[in-house]
Coordinates of C-alpha atoms and ligand atoms in Angstrom, one line a residue:
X121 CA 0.0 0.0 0.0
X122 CA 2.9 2.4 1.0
X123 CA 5.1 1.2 -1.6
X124 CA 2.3 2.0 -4.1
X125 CA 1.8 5.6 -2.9
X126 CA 5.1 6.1 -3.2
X127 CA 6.0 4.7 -6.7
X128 CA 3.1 7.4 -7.6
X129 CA 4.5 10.5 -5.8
X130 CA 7.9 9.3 -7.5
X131 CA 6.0 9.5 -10.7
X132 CA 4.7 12.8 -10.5
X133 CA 7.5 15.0 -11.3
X134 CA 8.5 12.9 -14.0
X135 CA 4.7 13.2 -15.6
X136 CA 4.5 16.9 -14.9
X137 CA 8.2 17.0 -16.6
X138 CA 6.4 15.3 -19.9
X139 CA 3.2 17.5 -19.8
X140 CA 6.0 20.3 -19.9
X141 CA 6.7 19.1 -23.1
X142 CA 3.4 19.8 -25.2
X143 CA 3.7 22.4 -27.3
X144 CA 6.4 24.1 -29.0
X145 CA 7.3 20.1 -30.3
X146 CA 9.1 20.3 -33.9
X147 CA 6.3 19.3 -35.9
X148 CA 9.1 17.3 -38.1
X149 CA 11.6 15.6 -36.4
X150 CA 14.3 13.8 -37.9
X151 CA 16.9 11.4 -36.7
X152 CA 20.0 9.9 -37.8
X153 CA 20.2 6.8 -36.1
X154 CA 24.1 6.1 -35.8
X155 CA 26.2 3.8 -34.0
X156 CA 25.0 0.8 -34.6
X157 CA 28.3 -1.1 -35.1
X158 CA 30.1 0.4 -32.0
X159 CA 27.0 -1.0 -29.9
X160 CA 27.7 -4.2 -30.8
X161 CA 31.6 -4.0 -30.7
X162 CA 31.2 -2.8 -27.3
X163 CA 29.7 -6.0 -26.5
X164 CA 31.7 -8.4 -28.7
X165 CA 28.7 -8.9 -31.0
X166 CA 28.6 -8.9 -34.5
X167 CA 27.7 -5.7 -36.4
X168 CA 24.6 -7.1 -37.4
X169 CA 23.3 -7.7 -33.9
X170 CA 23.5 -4.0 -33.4
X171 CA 21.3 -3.4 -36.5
X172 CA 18.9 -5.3 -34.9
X173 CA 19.0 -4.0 -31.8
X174 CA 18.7 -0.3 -33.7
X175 CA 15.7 -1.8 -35.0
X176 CA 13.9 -2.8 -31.8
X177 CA 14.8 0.8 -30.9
X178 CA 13.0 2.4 -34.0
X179 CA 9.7 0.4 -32.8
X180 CA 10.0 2.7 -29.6
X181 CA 10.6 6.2 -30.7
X182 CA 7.8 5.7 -33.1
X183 CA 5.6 5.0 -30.1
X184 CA 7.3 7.4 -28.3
X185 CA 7.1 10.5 -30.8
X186 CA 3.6 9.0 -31.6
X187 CA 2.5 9.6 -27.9
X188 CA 4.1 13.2 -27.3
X189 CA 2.7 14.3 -30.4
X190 CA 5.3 14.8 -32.9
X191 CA 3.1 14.8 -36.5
X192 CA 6.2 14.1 -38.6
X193 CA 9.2 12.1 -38.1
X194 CA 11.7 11.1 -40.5
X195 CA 14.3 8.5 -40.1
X196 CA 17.7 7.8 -41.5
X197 CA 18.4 4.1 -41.9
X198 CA 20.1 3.5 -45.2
X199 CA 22.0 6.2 -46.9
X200 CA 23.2 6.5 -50.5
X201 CA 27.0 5.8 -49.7
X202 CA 25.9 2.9 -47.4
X203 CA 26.3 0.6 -50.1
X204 CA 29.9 0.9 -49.9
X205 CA 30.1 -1.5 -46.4
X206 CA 30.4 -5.3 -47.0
X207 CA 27.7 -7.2 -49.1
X208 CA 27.2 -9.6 -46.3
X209 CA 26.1 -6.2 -43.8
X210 CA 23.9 -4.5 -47.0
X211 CA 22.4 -7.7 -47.6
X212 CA 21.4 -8.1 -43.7
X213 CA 20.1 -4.4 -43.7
X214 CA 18.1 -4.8 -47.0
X215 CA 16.1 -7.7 -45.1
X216 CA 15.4 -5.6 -41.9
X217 CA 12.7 -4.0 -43.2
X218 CA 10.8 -7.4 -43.9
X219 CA 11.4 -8.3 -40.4
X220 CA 10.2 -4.6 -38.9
X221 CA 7.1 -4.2 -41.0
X222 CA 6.1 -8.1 -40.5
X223 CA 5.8 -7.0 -36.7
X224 CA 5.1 -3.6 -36.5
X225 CA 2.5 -3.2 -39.6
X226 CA -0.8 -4.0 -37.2
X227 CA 0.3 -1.7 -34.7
X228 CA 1.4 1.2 -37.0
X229 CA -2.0 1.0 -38.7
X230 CA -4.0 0.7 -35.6
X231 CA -2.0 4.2 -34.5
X232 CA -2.7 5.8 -37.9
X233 CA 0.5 5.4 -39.1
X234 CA 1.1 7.0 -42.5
X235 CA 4.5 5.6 -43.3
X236 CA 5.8 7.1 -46.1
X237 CA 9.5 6.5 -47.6
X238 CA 11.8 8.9 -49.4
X239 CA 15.4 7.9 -51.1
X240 CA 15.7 6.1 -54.5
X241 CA 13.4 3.0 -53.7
X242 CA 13.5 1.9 -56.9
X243 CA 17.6 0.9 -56.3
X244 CA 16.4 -1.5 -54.2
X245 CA 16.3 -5.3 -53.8
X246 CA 13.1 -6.5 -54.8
X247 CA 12.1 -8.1 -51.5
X248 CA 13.0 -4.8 -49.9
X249 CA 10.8 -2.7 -52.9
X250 CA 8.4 -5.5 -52.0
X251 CA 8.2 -4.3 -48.5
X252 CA 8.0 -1.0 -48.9
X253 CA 4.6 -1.1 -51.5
X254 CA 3.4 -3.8 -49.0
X255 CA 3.4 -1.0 -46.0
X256 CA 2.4 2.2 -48.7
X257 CA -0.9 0.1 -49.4
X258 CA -1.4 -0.5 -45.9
X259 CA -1.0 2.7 -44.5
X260 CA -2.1 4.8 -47.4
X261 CA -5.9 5.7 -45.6
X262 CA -4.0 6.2 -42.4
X263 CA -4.4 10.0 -40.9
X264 CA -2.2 10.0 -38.1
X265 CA 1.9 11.1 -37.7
X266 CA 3.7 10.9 -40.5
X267 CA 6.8 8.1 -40.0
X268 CA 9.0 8.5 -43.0
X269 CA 11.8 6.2 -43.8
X270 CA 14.8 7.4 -45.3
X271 CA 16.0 4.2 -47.3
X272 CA 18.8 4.4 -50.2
X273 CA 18.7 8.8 -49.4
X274 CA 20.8 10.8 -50.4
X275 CA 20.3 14.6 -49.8
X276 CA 22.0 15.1 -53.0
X277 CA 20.6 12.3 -55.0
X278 CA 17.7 14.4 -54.3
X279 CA 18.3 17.8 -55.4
X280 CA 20.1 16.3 -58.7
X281 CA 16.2 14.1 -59.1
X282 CA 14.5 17.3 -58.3
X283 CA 16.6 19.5 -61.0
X284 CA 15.7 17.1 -63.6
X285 CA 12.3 16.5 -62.6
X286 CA 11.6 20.2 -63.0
X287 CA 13.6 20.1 -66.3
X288 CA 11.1 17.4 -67.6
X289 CA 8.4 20.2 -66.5
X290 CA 10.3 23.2 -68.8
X291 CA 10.9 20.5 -71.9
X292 CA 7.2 19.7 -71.8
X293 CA 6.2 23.2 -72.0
X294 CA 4.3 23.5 -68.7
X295 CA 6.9 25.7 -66.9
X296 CA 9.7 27.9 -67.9
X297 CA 12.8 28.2 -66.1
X298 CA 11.9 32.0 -64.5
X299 CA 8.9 29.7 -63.1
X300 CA 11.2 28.6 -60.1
X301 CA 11.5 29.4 -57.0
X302 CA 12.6 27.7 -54.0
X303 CA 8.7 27.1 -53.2
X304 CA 8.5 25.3 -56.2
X305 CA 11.8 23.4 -56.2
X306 CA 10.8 22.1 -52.5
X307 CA 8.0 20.4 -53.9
X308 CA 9.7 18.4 -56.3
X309 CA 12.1 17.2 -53.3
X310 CA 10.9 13.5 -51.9
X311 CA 9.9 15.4 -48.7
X312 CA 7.3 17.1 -51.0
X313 CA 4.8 19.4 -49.0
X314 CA 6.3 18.0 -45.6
X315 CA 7.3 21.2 -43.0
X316 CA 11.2 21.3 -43.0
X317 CA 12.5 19.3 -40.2
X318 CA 12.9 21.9 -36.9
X319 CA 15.1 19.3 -35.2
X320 CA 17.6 17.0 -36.3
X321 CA 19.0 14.6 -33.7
X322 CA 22.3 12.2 -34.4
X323 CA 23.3 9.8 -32.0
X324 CA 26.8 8.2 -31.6
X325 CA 29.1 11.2 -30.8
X326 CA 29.4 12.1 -34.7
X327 CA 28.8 15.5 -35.7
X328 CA 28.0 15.6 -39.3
X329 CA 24.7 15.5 -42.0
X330 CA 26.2 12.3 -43.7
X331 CA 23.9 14.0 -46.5
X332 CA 20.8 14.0 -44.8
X333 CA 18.0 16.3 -45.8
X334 CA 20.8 19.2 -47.0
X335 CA 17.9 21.4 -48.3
X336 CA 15.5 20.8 -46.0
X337 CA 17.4 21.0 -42.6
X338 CA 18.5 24.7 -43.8
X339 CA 17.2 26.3 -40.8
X340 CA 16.9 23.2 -38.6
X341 CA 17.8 23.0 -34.9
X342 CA 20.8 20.2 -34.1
X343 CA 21.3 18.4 -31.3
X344 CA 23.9 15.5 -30.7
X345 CA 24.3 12.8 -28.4
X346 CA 27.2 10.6 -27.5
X347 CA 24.4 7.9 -27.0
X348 CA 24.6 4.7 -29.5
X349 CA 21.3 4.4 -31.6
X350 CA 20.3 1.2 -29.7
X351 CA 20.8 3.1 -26.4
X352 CA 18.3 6.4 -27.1
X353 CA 15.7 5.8 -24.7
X354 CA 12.9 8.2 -24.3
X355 CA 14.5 10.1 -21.8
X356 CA 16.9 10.8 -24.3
X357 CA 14.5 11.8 -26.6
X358 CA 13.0 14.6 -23.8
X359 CA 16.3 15.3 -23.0
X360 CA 16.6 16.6 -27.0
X361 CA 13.1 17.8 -27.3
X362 CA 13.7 20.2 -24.1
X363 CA 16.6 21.7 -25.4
X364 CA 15.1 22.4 -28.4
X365 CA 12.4 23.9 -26.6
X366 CA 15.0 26.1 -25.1
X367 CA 16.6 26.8 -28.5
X368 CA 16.1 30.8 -30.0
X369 CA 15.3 30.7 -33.6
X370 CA 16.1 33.7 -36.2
X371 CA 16.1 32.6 -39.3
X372 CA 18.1 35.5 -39.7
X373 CA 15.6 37.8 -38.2
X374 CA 16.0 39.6 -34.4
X375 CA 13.8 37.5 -32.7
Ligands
LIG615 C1 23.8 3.3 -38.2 O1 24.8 2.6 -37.5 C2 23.0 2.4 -39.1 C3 23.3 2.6 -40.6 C4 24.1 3.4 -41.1 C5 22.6 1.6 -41.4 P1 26.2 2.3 -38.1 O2 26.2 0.9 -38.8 O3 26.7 3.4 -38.9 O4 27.0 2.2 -36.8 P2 28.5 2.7 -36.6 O5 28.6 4.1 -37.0 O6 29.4 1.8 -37.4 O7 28.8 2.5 -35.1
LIG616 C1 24.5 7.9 -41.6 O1 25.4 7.1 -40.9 C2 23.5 7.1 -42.3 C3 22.5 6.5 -41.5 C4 22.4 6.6 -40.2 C5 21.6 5.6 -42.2 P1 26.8 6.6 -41.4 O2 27.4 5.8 -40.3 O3 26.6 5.9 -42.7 O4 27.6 8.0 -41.6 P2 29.1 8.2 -41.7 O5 29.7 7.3 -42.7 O6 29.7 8.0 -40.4 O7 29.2 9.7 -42.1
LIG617 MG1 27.8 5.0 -38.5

């Protein structure tokens, strides 16, 4: 009985701390989940067991972002110069998403999911391409946060697809080239009509875009942590979101 009343004084503070959090949330986070490998080398584990355990973590910042009421998150899991690592480890990260939609799919839909997924999917294998029309039919009706997966991206993959697919506009005759603006460019990026991200988080001590969302993250907040991917924990995530919520932004104005 004692115990019990205590457990929910002890809660309080950590409650009030999370109802401290509504409002002023980035409405699009995005997060480069790094350190993978090093997780697993820590513990004498192949690199592939920290993929996995990444993944397990991806599960829970979903839910977690989903809860606090982020409406747009966007994560980084295979890059366009990830294809340079061993065939064995691209092969083992091409089958991930099989094993993360098989599981997750009934619970993303039931939250209203919309996953959406930006980066050359057509490079892909075709069990992974499989995958990813699999989940864009199931979630298509969904109106809920926005979960985008950032698979074979490249932020400038995507600028070079943009400029071309604008091109294709001017040699069709239904825009010119004085037409553009950087309105109109943005919507031809993969992120489309999608607010620009307001905070991008990278775990694992690196301090770098690895050519992540280069246009979009123009005027985005940063914040870095020294914890590996398979490590960030929702505290970790409030830790980030509170800072940010400390953060002053410009954008080159006064206040
Ligand atoms: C991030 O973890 C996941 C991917 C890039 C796919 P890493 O695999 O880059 O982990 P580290 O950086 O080697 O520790
Ligand atoms: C960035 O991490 C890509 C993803 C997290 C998917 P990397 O581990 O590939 O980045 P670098 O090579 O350290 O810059
Ligand atoms: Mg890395």
């Amino acid at each position: 009985m004692l115990n019990r009343l205590f457990a929910r004084i002890r809660k309080r503070p950590h409650e009030k701390e999370r109802f401290s959090l509504e409002g002023n949330l980035p409405a699009h986070l995005a997060i480069i989940m790094d350190g993978n490998g090093r997780w697993a080398n820590r513990r004498g584990l192949p690199r592939f067991a920290g993929h996995h355990a990444g993944m397990k973590r991806m599960r829970q910042v979903i839910r977690d972002c989903d809860e606090l009421g982020i409406p747009c998150l966007t994560l980084y899991a295979f890059s366009t110069e990830n294809w340079k690592r061993p065939q064995d480890e691209v092969e083992y990260l091409m089958r991930l998403p099989e094993e993360f939609f098989a599981s997750e799919i009934d619970e993303l839909v039931e939250r209203g999911v919309r996953v959406r997924f930006i980066g050359d999917t057509s490079k892909l294998p075709q069990h992974t391409q499989d995958i990813v029309h699999r989940t864009l039919e199931r979630t298509k009706d969904s109106n809920g946060m926005i979960v985008n997966f950032a698979l074979n991206y490249g932020g400038r993959a995507e600028i070079v697809s943009a400029a071309k697919s604008f091109a294709r506009e001017v040699a069709a005759g239904t825009a010119t080239w004085d037409d553009l603006t950087e309105e109109r460019f943005q919507q031809h990026l993969s992120t489309g009509s999608l607010p620009d991200p307001d905070l991008v988080i990278r775990t694992s001590g690196e301090m770098r875009l690895s050519n992540f969302l280069i246009w979009q993250a123009a005027y985005a907040e940063f914040w870095f942590t020294d914890v590996l991917w398979p490590d960030f924990t929702r505290d970790v995530l409030e830790q980030a979101l509170r800072e940010f919520q400390g953060r002053k932004r410009r954008f080159g104005g006064l206040k």
